Structures are given as structure tokens and as C-alpha cells.
Amino acid sequence: MHGNTTNTNNSENTLLQGITGYKNLNRFSVAPMLDWTDRHCRYFHRILTKNSLLYTEMVTTGAIIHGKGDYLAYSSEEHPVALQLGGSDPMALATCAKLAQERGYDEVNLNVGCPSDRVQNGRFGACLMGDANLVADCVKAMQDSASIPITVKTRIGIDEQDSYQFLCDFIDTVSTKSECEMFIIHARKAWLSGLSPKENREVPPLDYPRVYQLKRDFPQLTMAINGGIKTLEEAKHHLAHLDGVMIGREAYQNPTILTHVDHQLFDPQLPVTDPIDAVRKMYPYIEAELSKGAYLGHITRHMLGIFQGIPGARQWRRYLSENAHKAGADLAVVEQALQFVIRD
Ligand SMILES: Cc1cc2nc3c(=O)[nH]c(=O)nc-3n(C[C@H](O)[C@H](O)[C@H](O)COP(=O)(O)O)c2cc1C
């Protein structure tokens, strides 16, 4: 149902030719990022781009099943939106996938890429790459309990297990023992010890050709590439080899890139989003959230980079950073900050 939101119904659109439904949904996505892609962030990103698939932060099965808060909360405006799960117990993952489907998520993604110690202690994340059969069991259990797409986000290897054959065996096992059809590949391996999660996003070298080769060797699978992609020109280049592109840090730190995604990657007839309009389109949401007790700064922190490269951007950022966390801060703070970038 929500997959249709990515369709433009423009039969002349050559960019979309041959890409339908599910594949189209994965053509461009914003990566799951803990503490960053929370629901305020996703609401803002959705204003910037209607077609991109948005991922939640990783949510553990333990938090969903035993936690006190509602870890599945999101706004209906966020569609299409995918829930990323962290876990390795097939039963728990199945329970969470079912809940996600009931709550209307468009996809559930299993995290097989996070190398943090905390995640490894829970025996999930990137270390799962070492147990392809368990990943297949997890995906299968989720598929048995939910009919929405179940996808896997993974790396190209872990530790010394970094040969192309290892990667092929992993993908082969998971895709044949479960019916997983969609993989997102972060094009670098992870070191499970010795590097922090941040270093693990920077130190191991990117290997895009390896991901292209993987797609050639598994043409029946839908594959998106992730890691180090900074421009839509680069994204277009990758799309010549793969079904989808996922961008993380650049989309978050420089959300202006998202204002061009619909136009450049989906349909040239779709507009580029105006950043000032986008900020003002957040106002009803901000007001509603403030009235429920949210802090302005928790929402505006995701909007700081929207004017990158525009005169006044630094003052916008500084004004919001200094004022949005003050008690009682409201929309007047945002409107005041906006004056720094408005030129008549
Ligand atoms: C702050 C931060 C938090 C992240 N949290 C997650 C996460 O929860 N789940 C996940 O699969 N990857 C997570 N990642 C990794 C990103 O999804 C992505 O794979 C990585 O940043 C590489 O893509 P990029 O170069 O476009 O940022 C995180 C990255 C950052 C910067």
C-alpha cells in the first residue's frame, strides 16, 4: 500500500523504467542512525523528500518487548518508513516484526552491520555475519510472522573473514534458507575489536566494486549500496550498477542533499524542495510536539544543517544551538533564526 507512495505514475519517466514497487522503494534511502534518525528527524526528512525510504534508528527486540516506552512510535507522515531491528533471537525478532507490521511499518530490516561492544555482547549486529545460518533463521522467523518485506543490512566482511567468497556464502545462505530478497551492503568490513563504531565507519577501506560484483553474481536479489556516498551524482553512478543507494551521515549533516532527491533520482518533474518552506512546514508538527511536552531543541537539532552553503547558515545554526534548548523555547526561536537566511 505505502509502496505506492514512491510511484510517480509518470510513464515517461525513464529513471523509473524497469523499477517497480519494492525495488523502487529502495532506490534511495536514508540510513538508520542511532540517536540521529529519531522520529523528529524522519518527519523533517520526509518534508524534504517524498520518495526516499526512511529508516528508524536500530531498536532492539529487548526494548520493544520488555521496555517501558513505545519504541515503535512514529508519525503517519513518515511513510514509507522501515523499522530496523537489533537482535538475534528468531522468536523475539518474529514477535517484533509482527508488531511492526501491525503498526503499519513498510519494511523491517535486520541489523547485521553494527560493530559496537554493547551490540556484540548481545550477540547481534555485525558479529552475526559469522553465523549466516542464524541470520537466515532470524529472517525466516520474521517472514513467517509478517508479510511486509524483511531486509538485511550488512557489511562486506568481519575481521579476517573478508574474502569475496565469504561474502557470497553469507548472501547465498541467507537468501536461500530464508526468502530474503533485499540486502543493503555497507561497502566496508567491520573490525569487531580494536576499533570504535565511529572508526569502523571510517578506517576499513570502501570497496564499491565488490558490491557491484555481488549484484552481478546475485542478479535476482535487490541490492542497495551504502558507505561514504556524499553527492547525488555519486548516487546516480552507483545506481547504474545497483538497485538502490543508502546515504547516512551526509544526509543527516547536509540535509540539503535530500531536497534534490525526488527531482534528480525519481522524476525530473518533481520539484526541488525549498529549504525555507521546509522549515516552515515543520511548524505545525513542532507546535503539536511542544504541546505534548517535547523540547524544541530535540526537534531543531536535526535541522541545523539545512542551509549549508547559504549566506546566514552559520547564524541560523548558532542561534538555534544557543536558544532552542532554553526552557519555554518555542516557534518564535525558529522564526527568529530563519531571519538570518531570509534575503528580500
Ligand atoms: C551516528 C550514527 C549512528 C548509526 N546507527 C546505526 C544503526 O542504528 N543501525 C545501522 O545499521 N547503522 C547505523 N549507522 C551506520 C549507518 O547506517 C551507515 O551504514 C554508515 O554511516 C555508512 O554510511 P554513510 O557513509 O552514508 O554515513 C550509524 C551511523 C552513524 C553516523
Short mmCIF file of C-alpha atoms and ligand atoms in Angstrom, two decimals:
data_model
loop_
_atom_site.label_atom_id
_atom_site.label_comp_id
_atom_site.label_asym_id
_atom_site.label_seq_id
_atom_site.Cartn_x
_atom_site.Cartn_y
_atom_site.Cartn_z
CA MET A 1 0.00 0.00 0.00
CA HIS A 2 2.58 2.55 1.08
CA GLY A 3 4.91 1.35 -1.64
CA ASN A 4 2.64 3.28 -3.96
CA THR A 5 3.74 6.50 -2.37
CA THR A 6 7.02 6.07 -4.18
CA ASN A 7 5.37 5.73 -7.55
CA THR A 8 5.11 8.84 -9.62
CA ASN A 9 2.63 7.41 -12.14
CA ASN A 10 4.72 9.06 -14.79
CA SER A 11 5.12 6.51 -17.53
CA GLU A 12 7.53 8.77 -19.38
CA ASN A 13 9.92 8.78 -16.53
CA THR A 14 12.86 6.84 -17.86
CA LEU A 15 14.59 6.81 -14.49
CA LEU A 16 11.90 4.55 -13.13
CA GLN A 17 11.57 2.27 -16.11
CA GLY A 18 12.08 -1.30 -15.11
CA ILE A 19 11.91 -0.41 -11.44
CA THR A 20 8.65 -1.30 -9.83
CA GLY A 21 7.14 -1.42 -6.39
CA TYR A 22 9.56 -2.91 -3.93
CA LYS A 23 12.69 -2.13 -5.90
CA ASN A 24 11.57 1.41 -6.43
CA LEU A 25 11.01 1.73 -2.70
CA ASN A 26 14.69 1.04 -2.14
CA ARG A 27 16.07 3.28 -4.86
CA PHE A 28 17.14 5.88 -2.34
CA SER A 29 17.09 5.64 1.43
CA VAL A 30 18.36 7.48 4.47
CA ALA A 31 20.37 5.13 6.68
CA PRO A 32 19.39 4.03 10.18
CA MET A 33 21.44 6.09 12.63
CA LEU A 34 21.22 5.66 16.39
CA ASP A 35 20.41 8.95 18.19
CA TRP A 36 20.10 10.69 14.84
CA THR A 37 17.22 9.29 12.78
CA ASP A 38 14.63 9.52 15.52
CA ARG A 39 11.03 10.30 14.64
CA HIS A 40 11.55 14.09 14.70
CA CYS A 41 14.40 13.69 12.25
CA ARG A 42 12.39 11.44 9.96
CA TYR A 43 9.46 13.83 9.97
CA PHE A 44 11.80 16.58 8.80
CA HIS A 45 13.43 14.38 6.18
CA ARG A 46 10.03 13.42 4.83
CA ILE A 47 9.26 17.09 4.22
CA LEU A 48 12.50 17.33 2.23
CA THR A 49 11.88 14.22 0.11
CA LYS A 50 8.65 12.38 -0.57
CA ASN A 51 10.15 9.33 -2.28
CA SER A 52 13.08 8.30 -0.12
CA LEU A 53 12.71 5.36 2.19
CA LEU A 54 13.44 6.38 5.78
CA TYR A 55 14.91 4.02 8.35
CA THR A 56 14.43 4.22 12.09
CA GLU A 57 17.35 4.03 14.44
CA MET A 58 18.15 0.47 15.40
CA VAL A 59 15.68 -0.70 18.05
CA THR A 60 16.50 -3.85 19.98
CA THR A 61 13.97 -6.62 20.38
CA GLY A 62 14.52 -6.37 24.14
CA ALA A 63 13.48 -2.72 24.17
CA ILE A 64 10.35 -3.43 22.17
CA ILE A 65 9.29 -6.49 24.10
CA HIS A 66 10.34 -5.53 27.63
CA GLY A 67 10.88 -1.75 27.51
CA LYS A 68 8.55 0.71 29.16
CA GLY A 69 8.36 3.25 26.32
CA ASP A 70 6.68 2.88 22.95
CA TYR A 71 9.71 2.16 20.79
CA LEU A 72 7.60 1.74 17.68
CA ALA A 73 6.04 5.21 17.73
CA TYR A 74 6.20 7.21 14.51
CA SER A 75 4.08 9.70 12.60
CA SER A 76 1.93 8.51 9.71
CA GLU A 77 3.52 11.22 7.55
CA GLU A 78 6.83 9.31 7.66
CA HIS A 79 5.79 6.64 5.16
CA PRO A 80 7.49 4.88 3.54
CA VAL A 81 9.36 4.01 6.72
CA ALA A 82 11.34 0.92 7.70
CA LEU A 83 11.96 -0.29 11.23
CA GLN A 84 15.48 -1.50 11.88
CA LEU A 85 15.71 -4.25 14.48
CA GLY A 86 18.70 -5.34 16.51
CA GLY A 87 18.53 -8.88 17.80
CA SER A 88 19.45 -12.48 17.14
CA ASP A 89 16.67 -14.49 18.74
CA PRO A 90 14.36 -15.64 15.92
CA MET A 91 11.30 -15.79 18.19
CA ALA A 92 11.84 -12.31 19.58
CA LEU A 93 12.51 -10.91 16.11
CA ALA A 94 9.36 -12.59 14.82
CA THR A 95 7.32 -11.01 17.60
CA CYS A 96 8.76 -7.59 16.79
CA ALA A 97 8.25 -7.96 13.03
CA LYS A 98 4.62 -8.82 13.65
CA LEU A 99 4.20 -5.79 15.89
CA ALA A 100 5.91 -3.61 13.28
CA GLN A 101 3.52 -4.81 10.62
CA GLU A 102 0.53 -4.18 12.87
CA ARG A 103 1.78 -0.66 13.45
CA GLY A 104 2.00 -0.07 9.70
CA TYR A 105 5.74 -0.09 9.03
CA ASP A 106 6.58 -0.66 5.38
CA GLU A 107 9.62 -2.87 5.95
CA VAL A 108 11.60 -4.48 8.74
CA ASN A 109 15.36 -4.51 8.47
CA LEU A 110 17.76 -6.67 10.46
CA ASN A 111 20.99 -5.03 11.58
CA VAL A 112 23.97 -7.20 10.63
CA GLY A 113 26.42 -4.32 10.46
CA CYS A 114 26.81 -2.63 13.82
CA PRO A 115 30.14 -3.49 15.48
CA SER A 116 29.71 -1.82 18.90
CA ASP A 117 30.74 -3.79 22.01
CA ARG A 118 27.29 -3.42 23.50
CA VAL A 119 25.73 -4.94 20.41
CA GLN A 120 28.31 -7.73 20.27
CA ASN A 121 27.61 -8.58 23.89
CA GLY A 122 24.02 -9.09 22.86
CA ARG A 123 25.31 -11.31 20.02
CA PHE A 124 23.78 -9.27 17.26
CA GLY A 125 24.81 -6.62 14.76
CA ALA A 126 27.91 -7.22 12.61
CA CYS A 127 29.04 -10.34 14.51
CA LEU A 128 26.02 -12.11 13.03
CA MET A 129 27.87 -12.13 9.72
CA GLY A 130 29.82 -15.02 11.20
CA ASP A 131 26.66 -17.10 11.53
CA ALA A 132 24.77 -16.96 8.24
CA ASN A 133 22.51 -19.84 9.27
CA LEU A 134 21.34 -17.93 12.33
CA VAL A 135 20.68 -14.83 10.20
CA ALA A 136 18.65 -17.00 7.82
CA ASP A 137 16.69 -18.42 10.77
CA CYS A 138 16.02 -14.91 12.05
CA VAL A 139 14.83 -13.65 8.67
CA LYS A 140 12.72 -16.75 8.12
CA ALA A 141 11.04 -16.38 11.51
CA MET A 142 10.23 -12.75 10.73
CA GLN A 143 8.92 -13.66 7.29
CA ASP A 144 6.69 -16.31 8.82
CA SER A 145 5.14 -13.78 11.18
CA ALA A 146 4.84 -10.76 8.88
CA SER A 147 4.17 -10.24 5.18
CA ILE A 148 5.97 -6.91 4.80
CA PRO A 149 9.48 -7.08 3.28
CA ILE A 150 12.18 -8.29 5.66
CA THR A 151 15.58 -6.98 4.60
CA VAL A 152 19.15 -7.27 5.86
CA LYS A 153 21.76 -4.52 6.24
CA THR A 154 25.24 -5.92 6.38
CA ARG A 155 28.94 -5.28 5.73
CA ILE A 156 31.26 -6.88 3.18
CA GLY A 157 33.07 -8.86 5.89
CA ILE A 158 34.19 -9.02 9.53
CA ASP A 159 37.69 -9.30 10.94
CA GLU A 160 39.74 -11.82 8.96
CA GLN A 161 36.61 -13.13 7.26
CA ASP A 162 36.78 -10.64 4.46
CA SER A 163 37.16 -12.63 1.26
CA TYR A 164 34.70 -12.21 -1.58
CA GLN A 165 33.83 -15.88 -1.20
CA PHE A 166 32.88 -15.32 2.45
CA LEU A 167 30.51 -12.52 1.42
CA CYS A 168 28.99 -14.64 -1.37
CA ASP A 169 28.49 -17.58 1.01
CA PHE A 170 26.78 -15.30 3.52
CA ILE A 171 24.39 -13.82 0.94
CA ASP A 172 23.77 -17.22 -0.62
CA THR A 173 22.91 -18.89 2.69
CA VAL A 174 20.66 -16.08 3.89
CA SER A 175 18.82 -15.67 0.59
CA THR A 176 18.27 -19.37 0.01
CA LYS A 177 17.47 -20.52 3.54
CA SER A 178 15.12 -17.59 4.04
CA GLU A 179 13.40 -15.75 1.24
CA CYS A 180 15.32 -12.56 1.83
CA GLU A 181 15.32 -10.63 -1.43
CA MET A 182 16.77 -7.33 -0.35
CA PHE A 183 20.19 -6.57 1.06
CA ILE A 184 21.80 -3.27 1.89
CA ILE A 185 25.55 -3.59 1.77
CA HIS A 186 27.79 -1.17 3.67
CA ALA A 187 30.79 -1.39 1.35
CA ARG A 188 33.46 -1.85 4.04
CA LYS A 189 34.18 -4.58 6.50
CA ALA A 190 33.98 -4.18 10.27
CA TRP A 191 36.65 -4.97 12.82
CA LEU A 192 34.86 -6.45 15.81
CA SER A 193 37.58 -5.45 18.24
CA GLY A 194 40.07 -2.64 18.32
CA LEU A 195 38.00 -0.03 16.50
CA SER A 196 35.19 2.12 17.86
CA PRO A 197 31.92 2.18 15.90
CA LYS A 198 32.93 5.60 14.56
CA GLU A 199 36.32 4.30 13.41
CA ASN A 200 34.56 1.32 11.87
CA ARG A 201 32.73 3.78 9.63
CA GLU A 202 35.97 5.40 8.54
CA VAL A 203 39.01 3.15 8.79
CA PRO A 204 38.23 -0.03 6.82
CA PRO A 205 38.51 0.92 3.16
CA LEU A 206 35.42 1.20 0.97
CA ASP A 207 35.18 -1.39 -1.78
CA TYR A 208 32.40 -0.43 -4.16
CA PRO A 209 33.49 -2.78 -6.98
CA ARG A 210 33.00 -5.73 -4.64
CA VAL A 211 29.37 -4.73 -4.09
CA TYR A 212 28.84 -4.28 -7.84
CA GLN A 213 30.24 -7.75 -8.36
CA LEU A 214 27.91 -9.14 -5.72
CA LYS A 215 24.93 -7.74 -7.58
CA ARG A 216 26.22 -9.27 -10.82
CA ASP A 217 26.56 -12.64 -9.09
CA PHE A 218 23.12 -12.43 -7.44
CA PRO A 219 21.10 -10.60 -10.10
CA GLN A 220 17.81 -11.92 -8.72
CA LEU A 221 18.34 -10.08 -5.41
CA THR A 222 17.61 -6.41 -4.80
CA MET A 223 20.72 -4.68 -3.53
CA ALA A 224 21.44 -1.22 -2.24
CA ILE A 225 24.90 0.16 -1.59
CA ASN A 226 25.91 2.23 1.42
CA GLY A 227 29.03 3.91 2.74
CA GLY A 228 30.80 7.18 2.03
CA ILE A 229 28.37 8.45 -0.60
CA LYS A 230 28.24 12.22 -0.48
CA THR A 231 26.52 13.51 -3.62
CA LEU A 232 23.58 12.60 -5.83
CA GLU A 233 26.00 12.42 -8.76
CA GLU A 234 27.78 9.62 -6.95
CA ALA A 235 24.41 8.07 -6.16
CA LYS A 236 23.50 8.06 -9.86
CA HIS A 237 26.77 6.37 -10.67
CA HIS A 238 26.04 3.61 -8.15
CA LEU A 239 22.51 3.22 -9.50
CA ALA A 240 23.99 2.18 -12.82
CA HIS A 241 25.25 -0.94 -11.01
CA LEU A 242 22.77 -1.48 -8.19
CA ASP A 243 19.10 -1.16 -7.33
CA GLY A 244 19.46 1.34 -4.56
CA VAL A 245 21.62 3.79 -2.68
CA MET A 246 21.55 4.47 1.05
CA ILE A 247 23.13 7.62 2.47
CA GLY A 248 23.71 8.18 6.18
CA ARG A 249 25.98 10.89 7.52
CA GLU A 250 25.84 13.23 4.54
CA ALA A 251 22.03 13.18 4.51
CA TYR A 252 21.95 14.00 8.20
CA GLN A 253 24.66 16.64 8.30
CA ASN A 254 23.78 18.23 4.99
CA PRO A 255 20.04 17.61 4.56
CA THR A 256 20.01 19.97 1.59
CA ILE A 257 21.02 16.92 -0.44
CA LEU A 258 17.59 15.44 0.35
CA THR A 259 15.80 18.43 -1.16
CA HIS A 260 17.08 17.33 -4.60
CA VAL A 261 16.48 13.57 -4.33
CA ASP A 262 12.92 13.43 -5.71
CA HIS A 263 13.81 15.58 -8.69
CA GLN A 264 17.15 14.00 -9.51
CA LEU A 265 16.63 10.35 -8.67
CA PHE A 266 12.90 9.76 -9.08
CA ASP A 267 11.22 12.11 -11.50
CA PRO A 268 12.57 15.27 -13.14
CA GLN A 269 9.07 16.71 -12.95
CA LEU A 270 9.08 16.61 -9.16
CA PRO A 271 10.15 19.86 -7.53
CA VAL A 272 13.30 20.59 -5.56
CA THR A 273 12.18 21.37 -2.00
CA ASP A 274 12.79 24.93 -0.88
CA PRO A 275 14.64 24.79 2.47
CA ILE A 276 12.89 27.82 3.96
CA ASP A 277 9.48 26.37 3.02
CA ALA A 278 10.58 23.07 4.52
CA VAL A 279 11.43 24.70 7.85
CA ARG A 280 8.05 26.44 7.93
CA LYS A 281 6.28 23.20 7.04
CA MET A 282 7.68 21.86 10.30
CA TYR A 283 5.79 24.46 12.35
CA PRO A 284 2.51 22.57 12.87
CA TYR A 285 4.47 19.47 13.86
CA ILE A 286 6.70 21.43 16.21
CA GLU A 287 3.72 23.11 17.85
CA ALA A 288 1.94 19.80 18.31
CA GLU A 289 5.06 18.18 19.78
CA LEU A 290 5.77 21.11 22.11
CA SER A 291 2.21 20.92 23.39
CA LYS A 292 2.88 17.27 24.23
CA GLY A 293 5.96 18.27 26.25
CA ALA A 294 8.78 17.89 23.71
CA TYR A 295 11.78 20.24 23.84
CA LEU A 296 12.27 22.46 20.85
CA GLY A 297 15.98 21.60 20.71
CA HIS A 298 15.24 17.91 20.34
CA ILE A 299 13.49 18.68 17.08
CA THR A 300 15.60 21.53 15.72
CA ARG A 301 18.90 19.69 16.28
CA HIS A 302 18.08 17.72 13.14
CA MET A 303 17.51 20.90 11.14
CA LEU A 304 20.80 22.67 11.85
CA GLY A 305 22.45 21.71 8.54
CA ILE A 306 19.60 22.57 6.19
CA PHE A 307 21.08 25.87 5.00
CA GLN A 308 24.63 24.64 4.40
CA GLY A 309 26.28 26.81 1.77
CA ILE A 310 23.64 29.55 2.03
CA PRO A 311 24.54 33.00 3.46
CA GLY A 312 23.35 33.17 7.05
CA ALA A 313 23.66 29.42 7.60
CA ARG A 314 26.17 29.83 10.41
CA GLN A 315 23.99 32.33 12.26
CA TRP A 316 20.94 30.06 11.83
CA ARG A 317 22.86 27.18 13.34
CA ARG A 318 24.33 29.24 16.15
CA TYR A 319 21.06 30.93 17.09
CA LEU A 320 19.22 27.63 17.27
CA SER A 321 22.03 25.91 19.14
CA GLU A 322 22.12 28.68 21.75
CA ASN A 323 18.40 29.18 22.18
CA ALA A 324 16.37 26.09 21.28
CA HIS A 325 17.30 24.26 24.49
CA LYS A 326 16.21 27.07 26.81
CA ALA A 327 13.14 26.44 28.94
CA GLY A 328 10.00 27.56 27.17
CA ALA A 329 11.71 27.90 23.76
CA ASP A 330 9.05 27.83 21.07
CA LEU A 331 8.46 28.55 17.40
CA ALA A 332 9.46 32.18 17.82
CA VAL A 333 13.05 30.93 18.23
CA VAL A 334 12.91 29.13 14.89
CA GLU A 335 11.32 32.09 13.13
CA GLN A 336 13.97 34.38 14.59
CA ALA A 337 16.75 32.04 13.42
CA LEU A 338 15.19 31.93 9.98
CA GLN A 339 15.59 35.68 9.59
CA PHE A 340 19.34 35.12 9.22
CA VAL A 341 18.88 33.24 5.95
CA ILE A 342 15.95 35.18 4.51
CA ARG A 343 17.03 37.76 1.97
CA ASP A 344 14.44 40.00 0.42
C1 LIG B 1 25.51 8.34 14.48
C2 LIG B 1 25.38 7.06 13.68
C3 LIG B 1 24.56 6.06 14.15
C4 LIG B 1 24.40 4.87 13.41
N1 LIG B 1 23.50 3.93 13.86
C5 LIG B 1 23.24 2.85 13.07
C6 LIG B 1 22.18 1.96 13.38
O1 LIG B 1 21.44 2.13 14.35
N2 LIG B 1 21.99 0.89 12.56
C7 LIG B 1 22.77 0.66 11.44
O2 LIG B 1 22.55 -0.31 10.71
N3 LIG B 1 23.76 1.52 11.12
C8 LIG B 1 23.99 2.61 11.87
N4 LIG B 1 24.93 3.51 11.49
C9 LIG B 1 25.67 3.27 10.23
C10 LIG B 1 24.94 3.92 9.07
O3 LIG B 1 23.65 3.37 8.89
C11 LIG B 1 25.75 3.76 7.77
O4 LIG B 1 25.85 2.37 7.48
C12 LIG B 1 27.16 4.32 7.87
O5 LIG B 1 27.13 5.61 8.47
C13 LIG B 1 27.80 4.44 6.47
O6 LIG B 1 27.03 5.24 5.62
P1 LIG B 1 27.41 6.78 5.35
O7 LIG B 1 28.84 6.83 4.94
O8 LIG B 1 26.48 7.22 4.25
O9 LIG B 1 27.18 7.52 6.64
C14 LIG B 1 25.11 4.69 12.20
C15 LIG B 1 25.94 5.72 11.74
C16 LIG B 1 26.07 6.90 12.46
C17 LIG B 1 26.94 8.01 11.92
#
